[in-house]
Amino acid sequence: RLGGKVGPQSGSPLDVEAEVLAVAEDVRQQWFGRGEPTLPLGKSAAIRVGGVDVVIGSERHQVFSRHVFEGHGIDLEQKKVIVVKSTQHFANAYASLGRIIYCDTPGTVTMDFSTLPYRNLKRPIWPLDDVPVVPRPLWPPSWSRADE
């Protein structure tokens, strides 16, 4: 079973048949694609599902660096399409591989907060409603040198 662990809005787990390509316990990735790889994936594996190579890990992290794939023997230079589950933190490590296309999926990790089924939310609130982030009377603060 893959996925379906974040919340019901993100969908149910997928029951798949997969070929195991690699198994590891020591793969680490770089924070934000820089420095030494120190962020562990936990127990992880590369699997092939319907011709698509997928890396799964026991630790929930966004993808920050290429180590996620390369640590499982996947050569990203040979891939036509690479998909990572990350909001923005991957860009530094992957930009040189080609064009980046962002997509937003439904569910609890969406970037469109207006699609979430809030029940106890005091409105109005930014970014759901057209309100200023910082009320104008509070900015600039009275101690600011902006008036000088």
PDB file of C-alpha atoms in Angstrom:
ATOM      1  CA  ARG A   1       0.000   0.000   0.000  1.00  0.00           C
ATOM      2  CA  LEU A   2       1.310   3.399  -0.963  1.00  0.00           C
ATOM      3  CA  GLY A   3       0.170   6.803   0.268  1.00  0.00           C
ATOM      4  CA  GLY A   4      -3.089   7.749   1.908  1.00  0.00           C
ATOM      5  CA  LYS A   5      -1.523   8.586   5.260  1.00  0.00           C
ATOM      6  CA  VAL A   6      -1.878  12.388   5.438  1.00  0.00           C
ATOM      7  CA  GLY A   7      -5.649  12.706   5.601  1.00  0.00           C
ATOM      8  CA  PRO A   8      -8.895  11.734   3.905  1.00  0.00           C
ATOM      9  CA  GLN A   9      -8.838  14.741   1.553  1.00  0.00           C
ATOM     10  CA  SER A  10      -5.588  13.443   0.068  1.00  0.00           C
ATOM     11  CA  GLY A  11      -7.085  10.140  -0.971  1.00  0.00           C
ATOM     12  CA  SER A  12      -6.906   6.512   0.032  1.00  0.00           C
ATOM     13  CA  PRO A  13      -3.821   4.313  -0.062  1.00  0.00           C
ATOM     14  CA  LEU A  14      -3.049   2.670  -3.389  1.00  0.00           C
ATOM     15  CA  ASP A  15      -2.771  -1.087  -3.581  1.00  0.00           C
ATOM     16  CA  VAL A  16      -0.054  -1.738  -6.152  1.00  0.00           C
ATOM     17  CA  GLU A  17       2.041  -4.560  -7.486  1.00  0.00           C
ATOM     18  CA  ALA A  18       5.659  -3.443  -7.602  1.00  0.00           C
ATOM     19  CA  GLU A  19       9.083  -4.707  -8.526  1.00  0.00           C
ATOM     20  CA  VAL A  20      11.670  -3.946  -5.833  1.00  0.00           C
ATOM     21  CA  LEU A  21      14.722  -2.259  -7.360  1.00  0.00           C
ATOM     22  CA  ALA A  22      16.711  -1.386  -4.220  1.00  0.00           C
ATOM     23  CA  VAL A  23      16.357  -1.410  -0.442  1.00  0.00           C
ATOM     24  CA  ALA A  24      18.320   0.823   1.941  1.00  0.00           C
ATOM     25  CA  GLU A  25      18.461   2.030   5.527  1.00  0.00           C
ATOM     26  CA  ASP A  26      21.238   4.598   5.225  1.00  0.00           C
ATOM     27  CA  VAL A  27      20.188   6.977   2.440  1.00  0.00           C
ATOM     28  CA  ARG A  28      20.272  10.608   3.503  1.00  0.00           C
ATOM     29  CA  GLN A  29      19.462  13.769   1.609  1.00  0.00           C
ATOM     30  CA  GLN A  30      20.735  17.312   1.787  1.00  0.00           C
ATOM     31  CA  TRP A  31      18.661  19.990   3.487  1.00  0.00           C
ATOM     32  CA  PHE A  32      17.388  22.258   0.707  1.00  0.00           C
ATOM     33  CA  GLY A  33      19.769  20.617  -1.767  1.00  0.00           C
ATOM     34  CA  ARG A  34      22.894  22.021  -0.117  1.00  0.00           C
ATOM     35  CA  GLY A  35      25.668  20.802   2.143  1.00  0.00           C
ATOM     36  CA  GLU A  36      26.279  17.290   3.327  1.00  0.00           C
ATOM     37  CA  PRO A  37      23.400  14.808   3.148  1.00  0.00           C
ATOM     38  CA  THR A  38      22.268  14.500   6.774  1.00  0.00           C
ATOM     39  CA  LEU A  39      18.474  14.074   6.623  1.00  0.00           C
ATOM     40  CA  PRO A  40      17.692  10.327   6.800  1.00  0.00           C
ATOM     41  CA  LEU A  41      14.946   8.723   4.733  1.00  0.00           C
ATOM     42  CA  GLY A  42      14.704   5.917   7.272  1.00  0.00           C
ATOM     43  CA  LYS A  43      14.004   2.500   5.819  1.00  0.00           C
ATOM     44  CA  SER A  44      13.597   3.153   2.124  1.00  0.00           C
ATOM     45  CA  ALA A  45      13.225   1.425  -1.191  1.00  0.00           C
ATOM     46  CA  ALA A  46      13.088   2.068  -4.899  1.00  0.00           C
ATOM     47  CA  ILE A  47      10.229   0.238  -6.559  1.00  0.00           C
ATOM     48  CA  ARG A  48       8.843   0.091 -10.096  1.00  0.00           C
ATOM     49  CA  VAL A  49       5.091   0.382 -10.490  1.00  0.00           C
ATOM     50  CA  GLY A  50       3.751   0.078 -14.020  1.00  0.00           C
ATOM     51  CA  GLY A  51       7.038   1.230 -15.549  1.00  0.00           C
ATOM     52  CA  VAL A  52       7.438   4.164 -13.145  1.00  0.00           C
ATOM     53  CA  ASP A  53      10.307   4.198 -10.634  1.00  0.00           C
ATOM     54  CA  VAL A  54       9.179   5.367  -7.183  1.00  0.00           C
ATOM     55  CA  VAL A  55      11.233   5.941  -4.023  1.00  0.00           C
ATOM     56  CA  ILE A  56       9.465   5.405  -0.706  1.00  0.00           C
ATOM     57  CA  GLY A  57      10.764   5.971   2.806  1.00  0.00           C
ATOM     58  CA  SER A  58       9.626   5.428   6.377  1.00  0.00           C
ATOM     59  CA  GLU A  59      10.374   9.060   7.349  1.00  0.00           C
ATOM     60  CA  ARG A  60       7.995  11.716   6.030  1.00  0.00           C
ATOM     61  CA  HIS A  61      10.015  14.434   4.349  1.00  0.00           C
ATOM     62  CA  GLN A  62       9.785  16.580   1.286  1.00  0.00           C
ATOM     63  CA  VAL A  63      12.321  15.825  -1.393  1.00  0.00           C
ATOM     64  CA  PHE A  64      15.235  18.235  -1.046  1.00  0.00           C
ATOM     65  CA  SER A  65      18.065  16.664  -3.029  1.00  0.00           C
ATOM     66  CA  ARG A  66      18.939  14.126  -5.699  1.00  0.00           C
ATOM     67  CA  HIS A  67      20.300  11.767  -3.052  1.00  0.00           C
ATOM     68  CA  VAL A  68      16.766  10.417  -2.619  1.00  0.00           C
ATOM     69  CA  PHE A  69      16.989   8.808  -6.063  1.00  0.00           C
ATOM     70  CA  GLU A  70      20.731   8.383  -6.480  1.00  0.00           C
ATOM     71  CA  GLY A  71      21.009   6.611  -3.127  1.00  0.00           C
ATOM     72  CA  HIS A  72      18.806   3.889  -4.623  1.00  0.00           C
ATOM     73  CA  GLY A  73      20.739   3.598  -7.884  1.00  0.00           C
ATOM     74  CA  ILE A  74      18.370   5.726 -10.000  1.00  0.00           C
ATOM     75  CA  ASP A  75      20.214   7.825 -12.588  1.00  0.00           C
ATOM     76  CA  LEU A  76      18.169  11.005 -12.969  1.00  0.00           C
ATOM     77  CA  GLU A  77      20.094  12.064 -16.076  1.00  0.00           C
ATOM     78  CA  GLN A  78      18.508   9.089 -17.877  1.00  0.00           C
ATOM     79  CA  LYS A  79      14.911  10.011 -16.987  1.00  0.00           C
ATOM     80  CA  LYS A  80      12.538  11.898 -19.284  1.00  0.00           C
ATOM     81  CA  VAL A  81      10.293  13.018 -16.420  1.00  0.00           C
ATOM     82  CA  ILE A  82      11.092  13.368 -12.721  1.00  0.00           C
ATOM     83  CA  VAL A  83       8.347  14.044 -10.194  1.00  0.00           C
ATOM     84  CA  VAL A  84       9.099  15.055  -6.615  1.00  0.00           C
ATOM     85  CA  LYS A  85       6.680  15.643  -3.758  1.00  0.00           C
ATOM     86  CA  SER A  86       7.905  18.990  -2.481  1.00  0.00           C
ATOM     87  CA  THR A  87       6.637  22.551  -2.337  1.00  0.00           C
ATOM     88  CA  GLN A  88       9.743  24.457  -3.423  1.00  0.00           C
ATOM     89  CA  HIS A  89      12.718  23.072  -1.554  1.00  0.00           C
ATOM     90  CA  PHE A  90      13.740  20.727  -4.368  1.00  0.00           C
ATOM     91  CA  ALA A  91      14.398  23.442  -6.964  1.00  0.00           C
ATOM     92  CA  ASN A  92      18.046  24.106  -6.110  1.00  0.00           C
ATOM     93  CA  ALA A  93      19.033  20.472  -6.649  1.00  0.00           C
ATOM     94  CA  TYR A  94      16.842  19.704  -9.669  1.00  0.00           C
ATOM     95  CA  ALA A  95      16.847  22.904 -11.760  1.00  0.00           C
ATOM     96  CA  SER A  96      19.832  21.833 -13.853  1.00  0.00           C
ATOM     97  CA  LEU A  97      17.981  18.692 -15.015  1.00  0.00           C
ATOM     98  CA  GLY A  98      15.402  20.608 -17.031  1.00  0.00           C
ATOM     99  CA  ARG A  99      12.272  22.713 -16.834  1.00  0.00           C
ATOM    100  CA  ILE A 100      10.357  22.758 -13.548  1.00  0.00           C
ATOM    101  CA  ILE A 101       6.583  22.498 -13.766  1.00  0.00           C
ATOM    102  CA  TYR A 102       4.648  23.069 -10.555  1.00  0.00           C
ATOM    103  CA  CYS A 103       1.354  21.349  -9.911  1.00  0.00           C
ATOM    104  CA  ASP A 104      -1.006  21.451  -6.979  1.00  0.00           C
ATOM    105  CA  THR A 105      -2.908  18.361  -5.955  1.00  0.00           C
ATOM    106  CA  PRO A 106      -6.083  18.185  -3.930  1.00  0.00           C
ATOM    107  CA  GLY A 107      -5.856  17.245  -0.279  1.00  0.00           C
ATOM    108  CA  THR A 108      -4.425  18.393   2.993  1.00  0.00           C
ATOM    109  CA  VAL A 109      -1.071  19.462   1.543  1.00  0.00           C
ATOM    110  CA  THR A 110      -2.526  21.714  -1.143  1.00  0.00           C
ATOM    111  CA  MET A 111      -1.224  25.243  -1.584  1.00  0.00           C
ATOM    112  CA  ASP A 112      -4.792  26.426  -2.306  1.00  0.00           C
ATOM    113  CA  PHE A 113      -6.072  26.710   1.254  1.00  0.00           C
ATOM    114  CA  SER A 114      -9.547  27.724   0.047  1.00  0.00           C
ATOM    115  CA  THR A 115     -10.203  24.108  -1.004  1.00  0.00           C
ATOM    116  CA  LEU A 116      -9.858  22.733   2.535  1.00  0.00           C
ATOM    117  CA  PRO A 117     -13.023  21.989   4.530  1.00  0.00           C
ATOM    118  CA  TYR A 118     -12.491  24.255   7.542  1.00  0.00           C
ATOM    119  CA  ARG A 119     -15.074  23.874  10.324  1.00  0.00           C
ATOM    120  CA  ASN A 120     -13.855  26.067  13.203  1.00  0.00           C
ATOM    121  CA  LEU A 121     -12.149  28.905  11.416  1.00  0.00           C
ATOM    122  CA  LYS A 122     -12.824  32.493  12.407  1.00  0.00           C
ATOM    123  CA  ARG A 123     -13.353  34.559   9.242  1.00  0.00           C
ATOM    124  CA  PRO A 124     -12.142  36.712   7.616  1.00  0.00           C
ATOM    125  CA  ILE A 125      -8.596  35.376   7.541  1.00  0.00           C
ATOM    126  CA  TRP A 126      -5.810  35.732   5.026  1.00  0.00           C
ATOM    127  CA  PRO A 127      -5.154  34.087   2.562  1.00  0.00           C
ATOM    128  CA  LEU A 128      -8.713  32.810   2.291  1.00  0.00           C
ATOM    129  CA  ASP A 129     -10.270  36.248   2.393  1.00  0.00           C
ATOM    130  CA  ASP A 130      -9.264  39.586   0.918  1.00  0.00           C
ATOM    131  CA  VAL A 131      -7.796  41.148   4.053  1.00  0.00           C
ATOM    132  CA  PRO A 132      -4.417  42.777   4.621  1.00  0.00           C
ATOM    133  CA  VAL A 133      -1.782  40.507   6.131  1.00  0.00           C
ATOM    134  CA  VAL A 134      -0.646  43.247   8.500  1.00  0.00           C
ATOM    135  CA  PRO A 135      -3.213  45.915   9.318  1.00  0.00           C
ATOM    136  CA  ARG A 136      -2.005  49.266   8.004  1.00  0.00           C
ATOM    137  CA  PRO A 137      -2.180  51.136  11.344  1.00  0.00           C
ATOM    138  CA  LEU A 138       0.448  48.726  12.711  1.00  0.00           C
ATOM    139  CA  TRP A 139       2.979  49.252   9.932  1.00  0.00           C
ATOM    140  CA  PRO A 140       5.407  50.903   9.958  1.00  0.00           C
ATOM    141  CA  PRO A 141       5.738  50.643  13.720  1.00  0.00           C
ATOM    142  CA  SER A 142       5.897  53.903  15.623  1.00  0.00           C
ATOM    143  CA  TRP A 143       9.557  53.263  16.511  1.00  0.00           C
ATOM    144  CA  SER A 144      10.453  52.792  12.821  1.00  0.00           C
ATOM    145  CA  ARG A 145      12.853  55.155  11.085  1.00  0.00           C
ATOM    146  CA  ALA A 146      10.699  54.997   7.948  1.00  0.00           C
ATOM    147  CA  ASP A 147       9.503  58.572   8.550  1.00  0.00           C
ATOM    148  CA  GLU A 148      13.024  60.030   8.803  1.00  0.00           C
TER     149      GLU A 148
END
